CSV table of C-alpha atoms and ligand atoms in Angstrom, one decimal:
chain,number,residue,atom,x,y,z
B,29,MET,CA,110.6,91.8,96.5
B,30,VAL,CA,107.3,91.8,98.1
B,31,ASP,CA,106.9,89.9,100.9
B,32,ILE,CA,103.8,88.4,102.9
B,33,SER,CA,105.6,86.6,105.5
B,34,SER,CA,103.5,89.1,108.2
B,35,ALA,CA,100.1,88.0,106.8
B,36,LEU,CA,101.0,84.3,106.7
B,37,GLY,CA,102.0,83.9,110.6
B,38,PRO,CA,104.5,81.8,111.8
B,39,GLU,CA,102.7,78.4,111.4
B,40,HIS,CA,101.9,78.5,107.7
B,41,PRO,CA,104.0,76.4,105.8
B,42,GLY,CA,104.8,79.1,103.4
B,43,VAL,CA,106.8,80.5,106.0
B,44,LEU,CA,109.3,77.5,105.9
B,45,ASN,CA,111.9,77.4,103.3
B,46,PHE,CA,110.3,75.5,100.5
B,47,PRO,CA,112.4,74.7,97.5
B,48,SER,CA,111.7,77.4,94.8
B,49,LEU,CA,109.4,76.3,91.9
B,50,SER,CA,110.9,75.5,88.7
B,51,GLU,CA,110.7,78.3,86.1
B,52,LEU,CA,107.6,76.2,84.2
B,53,ASP,CA,105.8,76.2,87.1
B,54,ARG,CA,106.3,79.8,87.9
B,55,GLU,CA,104.9,80.4,84.5
B,56,GLU,CA,102.1,77.9,84.9
B,57,LEU,CA,101.0,79.7,88.2
B,58,LEU,CA,100.8,83.1,86.4
B,59,ARG,CA,98.9,81.5,83.8
B,60,ILE,CA,96.5,80.0,85.7
B,61,ALA,CA,96.4,83.4,87.7
B,62,ARG,CA,95.7,85.2,84.5
B,63,THR,CA,92.8,82.7,83.3
B,64,VAL,CA,91.0,82.7,86.5
B,65,ALA,CA,91.1,86.3,86.9
B,66,SER,CA,89.7,87.0,83.3
B,67,ASP,CA,87.0,84.3,83.9
B,68,VAL,CA,85.8,85.9,87.1
B,69,GLY,CA,86.1,89.3,86.1
B,70,ARG,CA,83.8,88.4,83.1
B,71,PHE,CA,81.4,86.9,85.5
B,72,LEU,CA,81.4,90.0,87.9
B,73,ILE,CA,80.1,92.1,84.5
B,74,THR,CA,77.8,89.7,83.1
B,75,ASP,CA,75.9,88.2,86.5
B,76,ARG,CA,75.8,91.7,88.5
B,77,PRO,CA,72.2,91.4,89.9
B,78,LYS,CA,69.9,94.0,88.9
B,79,GLU,CA,69.7,94.7,92.7
B,80,LEU,CA,73.1,94.5,94.4
B,81,HIS,CA,73.1,93.9,98.1
B,82,ALA,CA,75.5,95.3,100.2
B,83,SER,CA,76.3,94.8,103.8
B,84,VAL,CA,79.0,96.5,105.9
B,85,LYS,CA,82.0,95.1,107.7
B,86,SER,CA,84.5,97.2,109.7
B,87,SER,CA,82.6,100.4,109.6
B,88,PRO,CA,79.5,102.0,107.9
B,89,THR,CA,81.7,102.6,105.0
B,90,ASP,CA,83.3,99.3,104.6
B,91,VAL,CA,81.0,97.5,102.3
B,92,VAL,CA,80.9,94.0,101.0
B,93,THR,CA,78.4,92.3,98.4
B,94,GLU,CA,77.2,88.9,97.8
B,95,MET,CA,79.4,89.3,94.5
B,96,ASP,CA,82.3,89.7,96.7
B,97,ARG,CA,81.7,86.4,98.6
B,98,ILE,CA,80.8,84.5,95.5
B,99,ALA,CA,83.5,85.7,93.3
B,100,GLU,CA,86.4,84.6,96.0
B,101,GLN,CA,84.8,81.1,96.2
B,102,ARG,CA,84.7,80.7,92.3
B,103,ILE,CA,88.2,81.9,92.1
B,104,ILE,CA,89.3,79.3,95.1
B,105,ALA,CA,87.5,76.5,93.4
B,106,LYS,CA,89.0,77.1,89.9
B,107,ILE,CA,92.4,77.5,91.1
B,108,SER,CA,92.1,74.4,93.5
B,109,SER,CA,90.8,72.0,90.9
B,110,ARG,CA,94.3,73.0,89.2
B,111,ARG,CA,96.7,73.0,92.3
B,112,PRO,CA,94.6,71.2,95.2
B,113,HIS,CA,97.8,71.3,97.6
B,114,ASP,CA,98.1,75.0,97.4
B,115,GLY,CA,97.0,77.6,100.2
B,116,PHE,CA,94.9,80.6,100.1
B,117,LEU,CA,94.4,84.0,102.0
B,118,GLY,CA,91.4,85.9,100.8
B,119,GLU,CA,89.7,89.2,101.9
B,120,GLU,CA,86.4,87.7,102.6
B,121,GLY,CA,87.4,85.1,105.1
B,122,THR,CA,89.3,82.6,103.4
B,123,SER,CA,92.8,81.2,105.0
B,124,GLN,CA,93.9,78.1,104.0
B,125,SER,CA,97.4,77.0,104.6
B,126,GLY,CA,97.7,74.3,102.2
B,127,PHE,CA,101.0,72.1,102.0
B,128,SER,CA,102.5,73.1,98.9
B,129,GLY,CA,104.4,76.2,99.9
B,130,VAL,CA,102.3,78.2,97.1
B,131,THR,CA,100.0,80.6,98.5
B,132,TRP,CA,97.2,82.5,96.6
B,133,ILE,CA,96.4,85.8,98.2
B,134,ILE,CA,93.0,87.2,96.7
B,135,ASP,CA,90.8,90.1,96.6
B,136,PRO,CA,88.0,89.3,94.7
B,137,ILE,CA,86.9,92.7,94.2
B,138,ASP,CA,89.4,95.5,95.3
B,139,GLY,CA,87.6,98.5,95.0
B,140,THR,CA,83.8,97.2,96.1
B,141,THR,CA,82.7,100.8,96.9
B,142,ASN,CA,83.3,101.5,93.1
B,143,TYR,CA,81.9,98.0,91.8
B,144,LEU,CA,78.6,99.3,94.1
B,145,TYR,CA,78.5,102.6,92.5
B,146,ARG,CA,79.1,101.4,88.6
B,147,LEU,CA,82.5,103.0,88.9
B,148,PRO,CA,85.1,101.2,86.7
B,149,MET,CA,87.9,101.4,89.2
B,150,TRP,CA,87.8,98.0,90.5
B,151,SER,CA,89.5,94.7,90.2
B,152,VAL,CA,90.0,90.9,90.6
B,153,SER,CA,93.5,90.9,92.2
B,154,ILE,CA,95.3,87.6,92.5
B,155,GLY,CA,98.7,87.6,94.0
B,156,VAL,CA,100.8,84.1,94.1
B,157,ALA,CA,103.3,83.6,96.7
B,158,VAL,CA,106.1,80.5,97.0
B,159,GLY,CA,106.8,80.6,100.6
B,160,THR,CA,106.5,84.1,101.4
B,161,THR,CA,107.7,85.8,98.2
B,162,VAL,CA,105.1,87.0,95.7
B,163,VAL,CA,106.5,85.4,92.8
B,164,ALA,CA,103.7,86.5,90.2
B,165,GLY,CA,100.4,89.0,90.5
B,166,VAL,CA,97.5,89.6,87.9
B,167,VAL,CA,95.1,92.5,88.2
B,168,GLU,CA,92.1,92.3,86.2
B,169,VAL,CA,90.1,95.7,85.4
B,170,PRO,CA,87.1,94.5,84.1
B,171,ALA,CA,84.8,97.5,83.7
B,172,MET,CA,88.1,99.1,81.8
B,173,GLY,CA,89.1,96.3,79.6
B,174,VAL,CA,92.6,95.4,80.8
B,175,GLN,CA,94.6,93.1,82.8
B,176,TYR,CA,97.5,94.1,84.5
B,177,PHE,CA,99.9,91.3,85.2
B,178,GLY,CA,103.9,90.2,85.9
B,179,SER,CA,106.3,87.6,87.3
B,180,LEU,CA,109.2,87.9,89.5
B,181,GLY,CA,112.1,88.8,87.5
B,182,LYS,CA,110.5,88.7,84.3
B,183,GLY,CA,108.8,92.2,83.6
B,184,ALA,CA,105.2,93.6,83.9
B,185,TRP,CA,102.5,93.7,81.1
B,186,MET,CA,98.9,95.2,80.4
B,187,ALA,CA,96.9,93.2,78.2
B,188,SER,CA,93.7,95.2,76.8
B,189,GLN,CA,90.7,94.3,74.8
B,190,SER,CA,91.8,96.8,72.1
B,191,LYS,CA,95.2,95.5,71.1
B,192,THR,CA,96.2,92.2,70.1
B,193,ASP,CA,99.9,91.7,72.0
B,194,ALA,CA,100.2,92.7,75.7
B,195,GLN,CA,102.2,95.8,76.2
B,196,ILE,CA,105.2,96.1,78.4
B,197,LEU,CA,105.2,98.3,81.1
B,198,THR,CA,107.6,100.7,82.6
B,199,CYS,CA,106.8,103.3,85.1
B,200,ARG,CA,107.5,107.1,84.6
B,201,ASP,CA,111.2,108.5,84.9
B,202,SER,CA,110.0,111.3,87.3
B,203,SER,CA,112.7,113.5,89.0
B,204,ARG,CA,110.8,116.1,90.6
B,205,LEU,CA,108.1,115.4,93.4
B,206,ALA,CA,106.5,119.1,92.8
B,207,GLN,CA,105.7,118.0,89.1
B,208,SER,CA,104.5,114.3,90.2
B,209,LEU,CA,100.8,113.0,90.2
B,210,VAL,CA,100.5,111.0,93.4
B,211,ALA,CA,97.6,108.5,94.3
B,212,THR,CA,96.6,107.7,97.6
B,213,GLY,CA,93.6,105.7,99.4
B,214,PHE,CA,91.6,105.9,103.0
B,215,GLY,CA,90.6,103.8,105.5
B,216,TYR,CA,87.2,102.9,106.9
B,217,SER,CA,87.5,104.3,110.1
B,218,GLU,CA,86.1,108.0,111.2
B,219,HIS,CA,89.2,108.4,113.0
B,220,ARG,CA,91.7,107.2,110.9
B,221,ARG,CA,90.0,109.2,108.0
B,222,ALA,CA,90.3,112.5,109.9
B,223,GLN,CA,94.2,111.6,110.5
B,224,GLN,CA,94.7,110.7,106.5
B,225,ALA,CA,92.8,114.3,105.9
B,226,LEU,CA,95.6,115.9,107.6
B,227,ILE,CA,98.5,114.2,106.0
B,228,LEU,CA,96.7,115.1,102.9
B,229,THR,CA,97.1,118.7,103.9
B,230,GLN,CA,101.1,118.4,104.2
B,231,VAL,CA,101.1,116.3,101.1
B,232,LEU,CA,99.0,118.5,98.4
B,233,PRO,CA,101.3,121.7,98.3
B,234,HIS,CA,104.2,119.8,97.6
B,235,VAL,CA,103.1,117.6,94.5
B,236,ARG,CA,101.2,118.4,91.3
B,237,ASP,CA,98.2,116.5,92.2
B,238,LEU,CA,96.8,113.8,94.1
B,239,ARG,CA,94.2,111.0,92.6
B,240,ARG,CA,92.3,108.5,94.7
B,241,SER,CA,90.9,105.7,92.3
B,242,GLY,CA,89.3,103.6,95.3
B,243,ALA,CA,91.3,100.3,94.7
B,244,ALA,CA,95.0,99.8,96.0
B,245,SER,CA,95.8,97.3,93.0
B,246,VAL,CA,94.6,99.9,90.6
B,247,ASP,CA,96.8,102.7,92.2
B,248,LEU,CA,100.0,100.4,92.1
B,249,CYS,CA,99.2,99.3,88.5
B,250,TRP,CA,98.9,103.0,87.3
B,251,VAL,CA,102.4,103.5,89.0
B,252,ALA,CA,103.5,100.6,86.6
B,253,ALA,CA,102.0,101.8,83.6
B,254,GLY,CA,103.0,105.6,84.1
B,255,LEU,CA,99.7,107.0,84.9
B,256,VAL,CA,100.8,108.4,88.0
B,257,ASP,CA,104.0,109.0,89.2
B,258,GLY,CA,103.8,107.5,92.7
B,259,TYR,CA,101.2,106.1,95.3
B,260,TYR,CA,101.1,105.7,98.9
B,261,GLU,CA,98.6,104.3,101.7
B,262,TYR,CA,98.1,103.6,105.3
B,263,GLY,CA,96.3,100.4,106.5
B,264,LEU,CA,96.0,98.2,103.5
B,265,HIS,CA,95.5,94.2,103.6
B,266,PRO,CA,97.9,91.7,101.8
B,267,TRP,CA,95.1,91.3,99.5
B,268,ASP,CA,95.0,95.0,98.0
B,269,TYR,CA,98.4,95.1,97.3
B,270,ALA,CA,100.3,91.7,96.9
B,271,ALA,CA,99.7,91.6,93.1
B,272,GLY,CA,99.9,95.2,92.2
B,273,ALA,CA,103.3,95.6,94.3
B,274,LEU,CA,104.9,92.8,92.4
B,275,ILE,CA,103.4,94.4,88.8
B,276,ALA,CA,104.7,98.1,90.1
B,277,GLU,CA,108.1,96.9,91.1
B,278,GLU,CA,108.5,94.8,87.5
B,279,ALA,CA,107.5,97.9,85.9
B,280,GLY,CA,110.8,99.7,87.5
B,281,ALA,CA,109.1,101.3,90.5
B,282,ARG,CA,110.4,101.5,94.0
B,283,VAL,CA,107.7,99.5,96.2
B,284,ALA,CA,108.5,99.4,100.0
B,285,ASP,CA,107.3,100.5,103.4
B,286,LEU,CA,108.1,104.1,104.6
B,287,TYR,CA,111.5,102.4,106.1
B,288,GLY,CA,112.7,100.8,103.0
B,289,GLY,CA,111.6,97.3,103.6
B,290,PRO,CA,108.8,95.2,102.2
B,291,PRO,CA,105.3,96.8,101.8
B,292,THR,CA,103.5,95.8,105.1
B,293,GLU,CA,99.7,96.5,106.3
B,294,ARG,CA,101.0,99.7,108.0
B,295,THR,CA,102.7,101.5,105.0
B,296,ILE,CA,102.9,101.2,101.3
B,297,MET,CA,104.8,103.5,99.2
B,298,ALA,CA,105.2,102.8,95.2
B,299,SER,CA,106.8,105.6,92.9
B,300,ALA,CA,109.4,106.4,89.9
B,301,PRO,CA,112.8,106.0,91.7
B,302,GLY,CA,113.6,109.5,90.8
B,303,ILE,CA,111.0,110.7,93.5
B,304,PHE,CA,110.7,108.1,96.1
B,305,ASP,CA,113.4,109.4,98.5
B,306,GLU,CA,111.7,112.9,98.3
B,307,LEU,CA,108.4,111.4,98.5
B,308,ARG,CA,109.4,109.0,101.5
B,309,ALA,CA,110.8,112.2,103.2
B,310,LEU,CA,107.5,114.3,102.8
B,311,LEU,CA,105.5,111.3,104.0
B,312,LEU,CA,107.4,111.4,107.2
B,313,ALA,CA,107.5,115.0,108.0
B,314,ALA,CA,103.7,114.2,107.6
B,315,ASN,CA,103.8,111.5,110.0
B,316,ALA,CA,102.1,109.4,107.4
B,317,ASP,CA,103.3,106.1,109.5
B,318,SER,CA,101.4,107.6,112.6
B,319,CYS,CA,97.9,106.6,111.8
B,320,THR,CA,95.8,104.3,114.4
W,20,LIP,C1,90.0,99.0,99.0
W,20,LIP,C2,91.5,99.4,98.6
W,20,LIP,C3,91.8,101.1,98.7
W,20,LIP,C4,91.4,101.7,99.8
W,20,LIP,C5,90.1,101.5,99.9
W,20,LIP,C6,89.6,99.9,100.2
W,20,LIP,P1,88.4,97.2,99.0
W,20,LIP,O1,89.9,98.0,99.0
W,20,LIP,O2,91.9,98.9,97.8
W,20,LIP,O3,93.1,101.4,98.2
W,20,LIP,O4,91.8,103.1,100.0
W,20,LIP,O5,89.2,102.2,101.0
W,20,LIP,O6,89.9,99.7,101.4
W,20,LIP,O7,88.1,97.1,100.3
W,20,LIP,O8,87.6,97.8,98.2
W,20,LIP,O9,88.6,95.9,98.8
């Protein structure tokens, strides 16, 4: 189960015990998330300026574009018009508690560097939490023509432009880490990147190979779709992983922090169940949770 209480803070109404929504309401949340992610994903393609201006946030490599900010506002406006009492937590600064007990966790462009360079691995990622539990998630990957989606207890799916019906997702049934393809990502500070590079030297010799897509939400959906066997990263934000973690879990992957609890802003890993303990042991031996 993907829990985001650490991100919401004790004062957030979502942290209180709210009655769970009816099945119908939860299907409606997923339907809204799918429609909005698809609409805004299309906008990010069709309305991309010829000259895309980027500025930096936490470091010279942590880029943000005007499209990140515009997209976040569009997502909030579209959802608020349908659900005016909900809360929002967004990468580009939105933090509204609402009072319905439902919180939308938004990364308007996950993989901003890829969007800036016109590489296709970027997404509109929308997670929906009731209380502090993520109950639905959508990862729209516009430049690859696919939308990953799922809801708690109802499975994970991929809709694509090339197929009429959505395909159910099942993670790989890998059993040996040495024959596993593992995705990961890196932070934005020089100091943390140097630490993460050292961790890589202790991981790479023990797996088939590594992949670095540049977007946590895409990495998590690749685990769900069986395109990689596992994924780990240190130092994400809830908006990077909320939707993708639910989708991966609903596809049968194990998703947790390095200690078996829900994923956190320190560590997240997701993998086929058959390699989870072996991958976790390798990451703990590599001190993958010791980054600063
Ligand atoms: C990205 C994450 C990715 C990480 C990148 C970056 P952003 O999020 O999704 O996993 O490795 O460094 O943080 O900043 O593009 O929304």
